[in-house]
Short mmCIF file of C-alpha atoms and ligand atoms in Angstrom, two decimals:
data_model
loop_
_atom_site.label_atom_id
_atom_site.label_comp_id
_atom_site.label_asym_id
_atom_site.label_seq_id
_atom_site.Cartn_x
_atom_site.Cartn_y
_atom_site.Cartn_z
CA MET A 1 -30.15 121.96 54.16
CA ASP A 2 -30.04 123.78 51.04
CA PHE A 3 -28.22 122.46 47.78
CA ARG A 4 -29.03 125.49 45.58
CA LEU A 5 -25.85 127.58 44.84
CA THR A 6 -25.47 131.11 45.51
CA GLU A 7 -25.66 133.75 42.94
CA GLU A 8 -22.01 134.02 42.74
CA HIS A 9 -21.43 130.31 42.48
CA GLU A 10 -24.07 130.25 39.72
CA ALA A 11 -22.41 133.10 37.81
CA LEU A 12 -19.02 131.28 37.95
CA ARG A 13 -20.71 128.11 36.71
CA GLN A 14 -22.25 129.78 33.81
CA SER A 15 -19.04 131.90 32.83
CA VAL A 16 -16.98 128.52 32.98
CA ARG A 17 -19.73 126.70 31.09
CA GLU A 18 -19.37 129.39 28.13
CA LEU A 19 -15.53 129.14 28.41
CA ALA A 20 -15.83 125.24 27.94
CA ARG A 21 -18.23 125.33 25.08
CA GLU A 22 -16.74 128.25 23.15
CA VAL A 23 -13.26 128.19 23.73
CA VAL A 24 -12.30 124.45 24.74
CA ALA A 25 -14.72 122.44 22.74
CA PRO A 26 -14.00 123.54 19.18
CA VAL A 27 -10.25 122.87 19.48
CA ILE A 28 -9.47 120.38 22.39
CA GLY A 29 -9.89 117.15 20.10
CA ASP A 30 -7.01 118.40 17.99
CA PHE A 31 -4.60 118.97 21.10
CA TYR A 32 -5.77 115.60 22.33
CA GLU A 33 -4.89 113.61 19.22
CA ARG A 34 -1.34 115.39 19.04
CA HIS A 35 -0.75 114.92 22.69
CA ALA A 36 -0.10 118.70 23.00
CA PHE A 37 -0.51 120.94 26.05
CA PRO A 38 -3.24 123.74 25.26
CA TYR A 39 -1.20 126.72 26.45
CA GLU A 40 -3.72 129.46 25.02
CA ILE A 41 -6.61 127.83 26.75
CA VAL A 42 -4.66 127.77 29.96
CA ARG A 43 -3.80 131.38 29.52
CA GLN A 44 -7.54 132.28 28.99
CA MET A 45 -8.39 130.33 32.10
CA GLY A 46 -5.77 132.19 34.08
CA LYS A 47 -7.11 135.48 32.56
CA MET A 48 -10.58 134.58 34.04
CA GLY A 49 -8.97 134.07 37.39
CA LEU A 50 -9.69 130.43 37.63
CA PHE A 51 -6.18 129.49 38.88
CA GLY A 52 -6.70 131.95 41.83
CA LEU A 53 -10.41 130.81 42.73
CA PRO A 54 -9.91 129.49 46.21
CA PHE A 55 -6.90 131.87 47.32
CA PRO A 56 -7.24 135.30 49.08
CA GLU A 57 -6.75 138.43 46.87
CA GLU A 58 -3.45 139.50 48.86
CA TYR A 59 -1.92 136.49 46.68
CA GLY A 60 -3.61 137.52 43.47
CA GLY A 61 -6.46 135.11 44.12
CA MET A 62 -10.19 135.57 43.58
CA GLY A 63 -11.14 135.25 47.30
CA GLY A 64 -13.61 132.28 46.48
CA ASP A 65 -13.88 129.10 48.18
CA TYR A 66 -13.15 125.34 47.44
CA LEU A 67 -16.62 124.80 46.23
CA ALA A 68 -16.14 127.35 43.52
CA LEU A 69 -13.07 125.63 42.39
CA CYS A 70 -14.93 122.42 42.24
CA LEU A 71 -17.89 123.95 40.01
CA ALA A 72 -15.23 125.30 37.60
CA ILE A 73 -13.76 121.95 37.43
CA GLU A 74 -16.96 120.25 36.87
CA GLU A 75 -17.99 122.56 34.12
CA LEU A 76 -14.67 122.14 32.36
CA ALA A 77 -14.78 118.42 32.63
CA ARG A 78 -18.34 118.28 31.05
CA VAL A 79 -16.54 119.28 27.79
CA ASP A 80 -12.83 118.10 28.50
CA SER A 81 -10.96 116.34 31.36
CA SER A 82 -7.42 117.09 30.12
CA VAL A 83 -8.04 120.99 30.75
CA ALA A 84 -10.17 120.25 33.93
CA VAL A 85 -7.19 118.32 35.36
CA THR A 86 -4.84 120.86 34.46
CA LEU A 87 -6.70 123.27 36.60
CA GLU A 88 -7.35 120.70 39.49
CA ALA A 89 -3.72 119.59 39.70
CA GLY A 90 -2.60 123.29 39.26
CA ILE A 91 -4.48 124.50 42.21
CA SER A 92 -5.21 121.47 44.67
CA LEU A 93 -2.00 119.89 44.24
CA GLY A 94 0.37 122.63 42.98
CA ALA A 95 -0.48 125.97 44.69
CA MET A 96 -2.51 124.75 47.72
CA PRO A 97 0.45 123.07 49.48
CA ILE A 98 2.46 126.32 49.29
CA TYR A 99 -0.71 128.18 50.46
CA ARG A 100 -1.54 125.84 53.34
CA TYR A 101 2.20 124.99 54.57
CA GLY A 102 4.54 127.81 53.02
CA THR A 103 6.25 130.51 55.16
CA PRO A 104 5.13 134.14 54.29
CA ALA A 105 8.26 134.37 52.14
CA GLN A 106 7.42 131.22 50.08
CA ARG A 107 3.82 132.28 49.66
CA ARG A 108 4.98 135.97 48.53
CA GLN A 109 7.42 134.44 46.08
CA TRP A 110 5.34 131.71 44.41
CA LEU A 111 1.63 132.41 44.92
CA PRO A 112 0.98 135.51 42.73
CA LYS A 113 2.48 133.77 39.63
CA LEU A 114 0.37 130.55 40.40
CA THR A 115 -2.90 132.13 41.11
CA THR A 116 -2.85 133.96 37.75
CA GLY A 117 -2.11 130.91 35.80
CA GLU A 118 1.16 132.68 34.61
CA ALA A 119 3.05 129.57 36.08
CA LEU A 120 2.10 126.08 37.19
CA ALA A 121 3.27 124.03 40.17
CA ALA A 122 3.30 120.26 40.38
CA PHE A 123 2.98 117.61 43.32
CA GLY A 124 5.47 114.93 43.44
CA LEU A 125 4.35 112.19 45.83
CA THR A 126 4.18 108.96 43.76
CA GLU A 127 7.39 107.23 42.90
CA PRO A 128 8.03 104.37 40.35
CA GLY A 129 8.01 101.84 43.24
CA PHE A 130 5.59 103.51 45.53
CA GLY A 131 1.94 104.79 44.70
CA SER A 132 -0.77 103.75 47.13
CA ASP A 133 1.94 102.94 49.49
CA ALA A 134 3.34 106.50 49.14
CA GLY A 135 4.78 106.34 52.71
CA GLY A 136 7.27 104.02 51.22
CA THR A 137 9.08 106.98 49.66
CA ALA A 138 12.54 105.98 48.44
CA THR A 139 13.66 109.62 47.50
CA ARG A 140 16.14 110.97 50.18
CA ALA A 141 17.23 114.39 51.22
CA VAL A 142 20.31 114.85 52.98
CA ALA A 143 21.36 118.04 54.72
CA ASP A 144 24.66 119.70 53.67
CA GLY A 145 25.55 122.99 55.13
CA ASP A 146 22.74 125.35 54.47
CA ASP A 147 21.49 123.02 51.58
CA TRP A 148 19.34 119.82 51.20
CA VAL A 149 20.57 117.47 48.59
CA ILE A 150 17.76 115.37 47.00
CA ASN A 151 18.31 112.13 45.20
CA GLY A 152 15.50 109.73 43.80
CA SER A 153 12.64 109.79 41.38
CA LYS A 154 8.88 110.69 41.06
CA ALA A 155 6.55 109.00 38.62
CA PHE A 156 3.27 110.34 36.85
CA ILE A 157 3.63 113.95 37.96
CA THR A 158 1.00 116.18 36.41
CA ASN A 159 1.87 119.64 35.19
CA SER A 160 5.76 118.98 35.79
CA GLY A 161 7.19 119.54 32.46
CA THR A 162 5.16 122.48 30.59
CA ASP A 163 7.03 125.59 29.60
CA ILE A 164 5.21 127.52 32.40
CA THR A 165 6.03 124.88 35.26
CA ALA A 166 7.67 127.04 37.88
CA LEU A 167 8.33 124.18 40.61
CA VAL A 168 7.49 120.86 41.89
CA THR A 169 7.02 120.02 45.73
CA VAL A 170 8.52 116.72 46.49
CA THR A 171 8.47 114.50 49.60
CA ALA A 172 11.73 112.83 50.62
CA VAL A 173 13.07 110.77 53.53
CA THR A 174 15.03 113.14 55.79
CA GLY A 175 15.87 110.68 58.72
CA VAL A 176 14.21 108.23 61.02
CA ASN A 177 11.42 108.84 63.43
CA PRO A 178 11.84 107.65 67.21
CA ASP A 179 9.57 104.69 66.43
CA GLY A 180 11.67 103.70 63.52
CA SER A 181 9.46 104.65 60.62
CA LYS A 182 10.71 107.12 57.73
CA GLU A 183 10.78 110.74 58.72
CA ILE A 184 9.54 112.38 55.59
CA SER A 185 9.69 116.06 54.74
CA SER A 186 8.61 118.13 51.63
CA PHE A 187 10.74 120.62 49.56
CA ILE A 188 10.11 123.18 46.92
CA VAL A 189 12.24 122.43 43.87
CA PRO A 190 12.12 125.08 41.34
CA SER A 191 12.25 124.08 37.59
CA GLY A 192 15.72 124.29 36.27
CA THR A 193 17.44 123.51 39.49
CA PRO A 194 20.69 121.57 38.47
CA GLY A 195 20.26 117.91 39.21
CA PHE A 196 16.50 118.06 38.52
CA THR A 197 15.51 116.51 35.17
CA VAL A 198 12.11 116.18 33.58
CA GLN A 199 11.87 113.03 31.74
CA PRO A 200 9.89 113.00 28.17
CA GLY A 201 6.19 112.80 28.60
CA TYR A 202 4.23 109.54 28.87
CA SER A 203 2.14 108.19 25.93
CA LYS A 204 -1.12 107.89 27.90
CA VAL A 205 -4.41 106.10 27.24
CA GLY A 206 -6.33 109.37 28.31
CA TRP A 207 -5.87 112.94 29.58
CA CYS A 208 -3.80 113.20 26.45
CA ALA A 209 -3.69 117.01 26.49
CA SER A 210 -2.47 117.28 30.00
CA ASP A 211 1.16 117.13 31.05
CA THR A 212 2.66 114.07 32.88
CA HIS A 213 6.19 113.26 33.44
CA GLU A 214 8.56 111.13 35.42
CA LEU A 215 11.05 113.37 37.49
CA SER A 216 14.66 112.61 38.48
CA PHE A 217 16.74 114.12 41.18
CA ASP A 218 20.61 113.57 41.11
CA ASP A 219 22.21 115.35 43.73
CA CYS A 220 19.81 118.10 43.26
CA ARG A 221 20.72 120.91 45.82
CA VAL A 222 17.94 123.19 47.38
CA PRO A 223 18.49 125.76 50.22
CA ALA A 224 17.05 124.98 53.52
CA ALA A 225 14.65 127.76 53.01
CA ASN A 226 12.81 125.49 50.44
CA MET A 227 11.57 123.04 53.05
CA LEU A 228 7.94 123.22 52.83
CA GLY A 229 6.10 123.14 56.43
CA GLU A 230 7.93 121.48 59.33
CA ARG A 231 10.63 118.87 59.04
CA GLY A 232 9.06 115.36 59.44
CA ARG A 233 5.47 116.66 58.64
CA GLY A 234 5.62 116.04 54.92
CA PHE A 235 3.89 112.96 54.43
CA ALA A 236 1.02 114.06 56.83
CA GLN A 237 0.75 117.35 54.79
CA PHE A 238 0.47 115.63 51.31
CA LEU A 239 -2.01 113.20 53.00
CA ARG A 240 -4.34 116.09 53.86
CA ILE A 241 -3.81 117.78 50.44
CA LEU A 242 -5.02 114.52 48.94
CA ASP A 243 -8.18 114.26 51.12
CA GLU A 244 -9.00 117.84 49.82
CA GLY A 245 -7.95 117.03 46.23
CA ARG A 246 -10.39 114.08 46.29
CA ILE A 247 -13.32 116.53 46.36
CA ALA A 248 -11.93 118.24 43.24
CA ILE A 249 -11.35 114.96 41.55
CA ALA A 250 -15.02 113.86 42.48
CA ALA A 251 -16.13 117.16 40.80
CA LEU A 252 -14.05 116.34 37.67
CA ALA A 253 -15.87 112.79 37.60
CA VAL A 254 -19.16 114.44 37.91
CA GLY A 255 -18.51 116.67 34.86
CA LEU A 256 -17.47 113.86 32.72
CA ALA A 257 -20.63 111.81 33.94
CA GLN A 258 -22.74 114.90 32.91
CA GLY A 259 -20.99 115.41 29.62
CA CYS A 260 -21.91 111.81 28.63
CA VAL A 261 -25.63 112.55 29.41
CA ASP A 262 -25.35 115.79 27.27
CA GLU A 263 -23.73 114.01 24.36
CA SER A 264 -26.05 110.94 24.77
CA VAL A 265 -29.31 113.20 24.71
CA ARG A 266 -28.26 114.92 21.65
CA TYR A 267 -27.21 112.06 19.61
CA ALA A 268 -30.14 109.82 20.54
CA LYS A 269 -32.46 112.59 19.19
CA GLN A 270 -30.44 112.85 15.87
CA ARG A 271 -29.60 109.22 15.15
CA GLN A 272 -32.34 107.36 13.35
CA ALA A 273 -32.70 103.48 13.32
CA PHE A 274 -35.63 101.53 12.07
CA GLY A 275 -37.17 104.67 10.76
CA GLN A 276 -37.17 106.65 13.97
CA PRO A 277 -34.85 108.52 16.33
CA ILE A 278 -32.96 105.92 18.66
CA ALA A 279 -34.28 108.29 21.61
CA ASN A 280 -37.70 106.74 21.06
CA PHE A 281 -36.57 103.34 22.25
CA GLN A 282 -37.21 102.85 25.91
CA ALA A 283 -33.94 100.77 26.16
CA ILE A 284 -31.92 103.89 25.24
CA GLN A 285 -34.23 106.37 27.38
CA PHE A 286 -33.41 104.04 30.45
CA LYS A 287 -29.75 104.20 29.85
CA ILE A 288 -29.78 107.78 29.68
CA ALA A 289 -31.94 108.07 32.70
CA ASP A 290 -29.72 105.90 34.83
CA MET A 291 -26.81 108.09 33.57
CA GLU A 292 -28.52 111.20 34.77
CA MET A 293 -29.12 109.65 38.13
CA ARG A 294 -25.52 108.60 38.53
CA ALA A 295 -24.33 112.14 37.65
CA HIS A 296 -26.89 113.84 39.92
CA THR A 297 -26.09 111.58 43.04
CA ALA A 298 -22.41 111.86 42.38
CA ARG A 299 -22.73 115.86 42.44
CA LEU A 300 -24.67 115.67 45.77
CA ALA A 301 -21.77 113.56 47.20
CA TYR A 302 -19.21 116.17 46.31
CA TYR A 303 -21.41 118.98 47.40
CA ASP A 304 -21.63 117.24 50.67
CA ALA A 305 -17.89 116.73 51.06
CA ALA A 306 -17.14 120.32 49.92
CA ALA A 307 -19.75 121.89 52.60
CA ARG A 308 -18.01 119.87 55.35
CA LEU A 309 -14.62 121.07 54.29
CA LEU A 310 -16.06 124.79 54.17
CA ALA A 311 -17.77 124.36 57.62
CA GLY A 312 -14.09 123.11 59.27
CA GLU A 313 -15.70 119.74 59.80
CA ASP A 314 -14.00 116.36 59.31
CA PHE A 315 -14.61 115.49 55.64
CA LYS A 316 -12.30 112.51 55.04
CA ARG A 317 -15.11 109.97 54.84
CA ALA A 318 -17.24 112.17 52.71
CA ALA A 319 -14.45 112.95 50.29
CA ALA A 320 -13.63 109.36 49.78
CA ILE A 321 -17.25 108.46 49.06
CA ALA A 322 -17.54 111.29 46.76
CA LYS A 323 -14.38 110.29 44.82
CA LEU A 324 -15.30 106.61 44.77
CA TYR A 325 -18.90 106.97 43.84
CA GLY A 326 -18.11 109.73 41.20
CA SER A 327 -15.31 107.97 39.55
CA GLU A 328 -17.32 104.84 39.44
CA ALA A 329 -20.24 106.64 37.90
CA ALA A 330 -18.03 108.40 35.40
CA VAL A 331 -16.65 105.00 34.11
CA THR A 332 -20.11 103.67 33.81
CA ASN A 333 -21.66 106.69 32.01
CA ALA A 334 -18.59 106.58 29.58
CA ARG A 335 -19.27 103.11 28.72
CA GLU A 336 -23.01 103.50 28.36
CA ALA A 337 -22.61 106.69 26.32
CA THR A 338 -20.17 104.94 24.14
CA GLN A 339 -22.77 102.26 23.65
CA ILE A 340 -25.48 104.86 22.69
CA HIS A 341 -23.11 106.26 19.99
CA GLY A 342 -22.67 102.70 18.45
CA GLY A 343 -19.68 102.76 15.99
CA TYR A 344 -19.39 106.49 16.03
CA GLY A 345 -18.53 106.13 19.82
CA PHE A 346 -15.41 104.11 19.13
CA ILE A 347 -14.07 106.84 16.72
CA ASN A 348 -11.65 109.29 18.35
CA GLU A 349 -13.12 112.48 17.04
CA THR A 350 -16.46 111.80 18.73
CA PRO A 351 -16.36 113.47 22.20
CA VAL A 352 -17.78 110.19 24.04
CA ALA A 353 -14.61 108.31 22.80
CA ARG A 354 -12.46 110.92 24.73
CA PHE A 355 -14.87 110.60 27.70
CA TRP A 356 -14.28 106.85 27.62
CA ARG A 357 -10.45 107.14 27.44
CA ASP A 358 -10.41 109.67 30.24
CA SER A 359 -12.86 108.08 32.60
CA LYS A 360 -10.54 105.24 33.66
CA ILE A 361 -7.84 107.31 35.48
CA LEU A 362 -10.48 108.58 37.86
CA GLU A 363 -10.60 105.27 39.46
CA ILE A 364 -6.69 105.24 39.85
CA GLY A 365 -5.35 108.83 40.39
CA GLU A 366 -5.16 110.63 43.76
CA GLY A 367 -6.01 107.16 45.55
CA THR A 368 -7.22 104.26 43.70
CA SER A 369 -10.77 102.88 44.32
CA GLU A 370 -9.34 100.16 46.43
CA ILE A 371 -7.65 102.87 48.78
CA GLN A 372 -10.86 104.93 49.04
CA ARG A 373 -12.68 101.84 50.23
CA ILE A 374 -9.90 101.23 52.75
CA ILE A 375 -10.36 104.83 53.95
CA ILE A 376 -14.17 104.53 54.25
CA ALA A 377 -13.79 101.04 56.02
CA ARG A 378 -11.21 102.66 58.43
CA GLU A 379 -13.65 105.46 59.18
CA LEU A 380 -16.19 102.96 60.11
CA GLY A 381 -13.78 101.60 62.64
CA LEU A 382 -12.93 98.47 60.75
C1 FAD B 401 -2.10 110.54 34.37
C2 FAD B 401 -1.59 110.49 35.97
C3 FAD B 401 -1.46 111.51 36.64
C4 FAD B 401 -0.96 111.51 37.84
N1 FAD B 401 -0.66 112.60 38.54
C5 FAD B 401 0.08 112.63 39.82
C6 FAD B 401 0.55 113.82 40.28
O1 FAD B 401 0.36 114.79 39.90
N2 FAD B 401 1.38 113.57 41.68
C7 FAD B 401 1.52 112.31 42.18
O2 FAD B 401 2.35 112.31 43.22
N3 FAD B 401 1.08 111.25 41.62
C8 FAD B 401 0.24 111.32 40.48
N4 FAD B 401 -0.25 110.13 39.74
C9 FAD B 401 0.05 109.00 40.41
C10 FAD B 401 -1.31 108.18 41.04
O3 FAD B 401 -1.88 108.99 42.12
C11 FAD B 401 -0.87 106.71 41.39
O4 FAD B 401 -0.93 106.09 40.01
C12 FAD B 401 -2.03 106.00 42.18
O5 FAD B 401 -2.07 106.54 43.54
C13 FAD B 401 -1.81 104.52 42.25
O6 FAD B 401 -0.50 104.08 42.47
P1 FAD B 401 0.20 103.10 41.63
O7 FAD B 401 0.01 103.49 40.20
O8 FAD B 401 1.54 102.94 42.23
O9 FAD B 401 -0.50 101.74 41.83
P2 FAD B 401 -0.33 100.82 43.09
O10 FAD B 401 -0.13 101.39 44.38
O11 FAD B 401 1.02 99.98 42.68
O12 FAD B 401 -1.49 99.89 42.97
C14 FAD B 401 -1.69 98.80 42.12
C15 FAD B 401 -2.99 98.32 42.43
O13 FAD B 401 -2.97 97.55 43.76
C16 FAD B 401 -4.05 98.08 44.49
N5 FAD B 401 -3.56 98.15 45.92
C17 FAD B 401 -2.42 98.68 46.33
N6 FAD B 401 -2.50 98.67 47.77
C18 FAD B 401 -3.65 97.94 48.22
C19 FAD B 401 -4.32 97.58 49.42
N7 FAD B 401 -3.43 97.91 50.55
N8 FAD B 401 -5.51 96.96 49.43
C20 FAD B 401 -5.99 96.71 47.96
N9 FAD B 401 -5.46 97.00 46.99
C21 FAD B 401 -4.43 97.52 46.87
C22 FAD B 401 -4.29 99.43 43.88
O14 FAD B 401 -5.76 99.74 44.22
C23 FAD B 401 -4.13 98.92 42.40
O15 FAD B 401 -5.50 98.42 41.93
C24 FAD B 401 -0.73 110.22 38.69
C25 FAD B 401 -1.07 108.99 37.84
C26 FAD B 401 -1.44 109.06 36.50
C27 FAD B 401 -1.70 107.95 35.70
#
C-alpha cells in the first residue's frame, strides 16, 4: 500500500495548482457574482489538456487515468468549485459516456472536440419529476422510420447551454421490458437539433459561474445512429457513469474542504483580536486541526475508490463512501471556515463565503447523501 503520487501525477497536481492560483483565483469572484461562464479560463484549461486527461491520445486525450482527472479537479476546487465542476461534468458526465458506450463513428465524431475543451457535452438524466428515482424517466423516444422522436424534459443539466456545448446525452423510455419495467435507452442530441430547447439558466445558491439549465424536447428527431450503446441499456450505462463520477465529485469536495483550511490558516494568522492573532487561540487551532483531519481522511477515501477503479475491481461501495464522507466534510469545513472569518466570512467577496455557498450541492448532486447511504447499506447486504 502506497498513497504517494507518481512523479507524473505530482507534476500534474503542481501545474493545475498554479493555474488555479494564477489564472482562476484573481478573476473568478467577478464571474461568480455576475453568474457568468468563464470561457477564457475553460479555454486555458483545454489548452493545458485537462479535458483530455483520462482519454487515449488517439481521441486527442492525454493518455492519463481517472486519478489524474481527480487530482486536477481537487486542485481547481481548492480555489473554485464552478470551474472544477465544469471540468468534472465535461469529462466524467459529458465525454465519458461517449468514450465508454459510443460506436467507433460516434467516438471519432465527438471525442476530439471534447477532449481538447473546444466543445462541451452534457449528461441529461434528471427530470423535473424524477431525480433520485431517475429510473422513473418520463421522457420518451419513439421510433419513426430511421429516426427516433424524443419528447420530454430534463432538469438541472450542467454544461448544457454554453456557447461551446456540442451535445447532450439523454435517457428516454423506448419501450417496456419483458418484466413490465420501462425500457430506457440513451441518445446523443446535438445542440441546435430542431425541437431541442435550452431554457434560461437557473439562479443558483452556489456554483454560480457554472452553466445549468432545464432542457425541453418537443418532437425532437435524431437519427437511429445517435442511440448511445445498446437499446434498453441506457439506464444501466448512466448508473455506471454515476458510480465513477462520484469519485470525481468526492475529489471536488476534498478540494473545497482543503481550500477552507488554506483560507482559515491564512486568515487566523493575520486577524487580530484581544491584542493577538486569533491563530493563538486554541479554540481556533482545534477547529482548523479538525478541518485538516476531515480533508485528509476524505482524500484517502477517494484515493482508495480511484485505486479500485483503476485496478478493475468493484468500486461502488468505496465511491459511495468517498462521496458521502467528502461532501459532508466539505459542508462542515465550509461552515467552520466561515465561523473563523467572523463577519467577513458572510461577505461574498471573501473566498470562504463562496466555499460555503458551493458546499451544499455536494450533498445533493450525483446522488444525494441519502442515496449514498442506501448504496452502502445495500452493499452490506441490507
Ligand atoms: C447545480 C446542479 C447541477 C446538476 N447537474 C446535473 C447534470 O448535469 N445531469 C443530471 O442528470 N442531473 C444533474 N443534477 C441533478 C441532481 O443529480 C439531482 O438534483 C439529485 O440527484 C437529486 O434529485 P432531486 O433534486 O430530484 O431530489 P429528489 O430525488 O426529489 O430528493 C428529494 C429528497 O428526498 C430524498 N430521497 C429521495 N429518495 C429517497 C429514498 N429512497 N430514501 C431516502 N431519501 C430519499 C433525497 O435524498 C432528497 O433529500 C444537478 C443538480 C444541481 C442542483
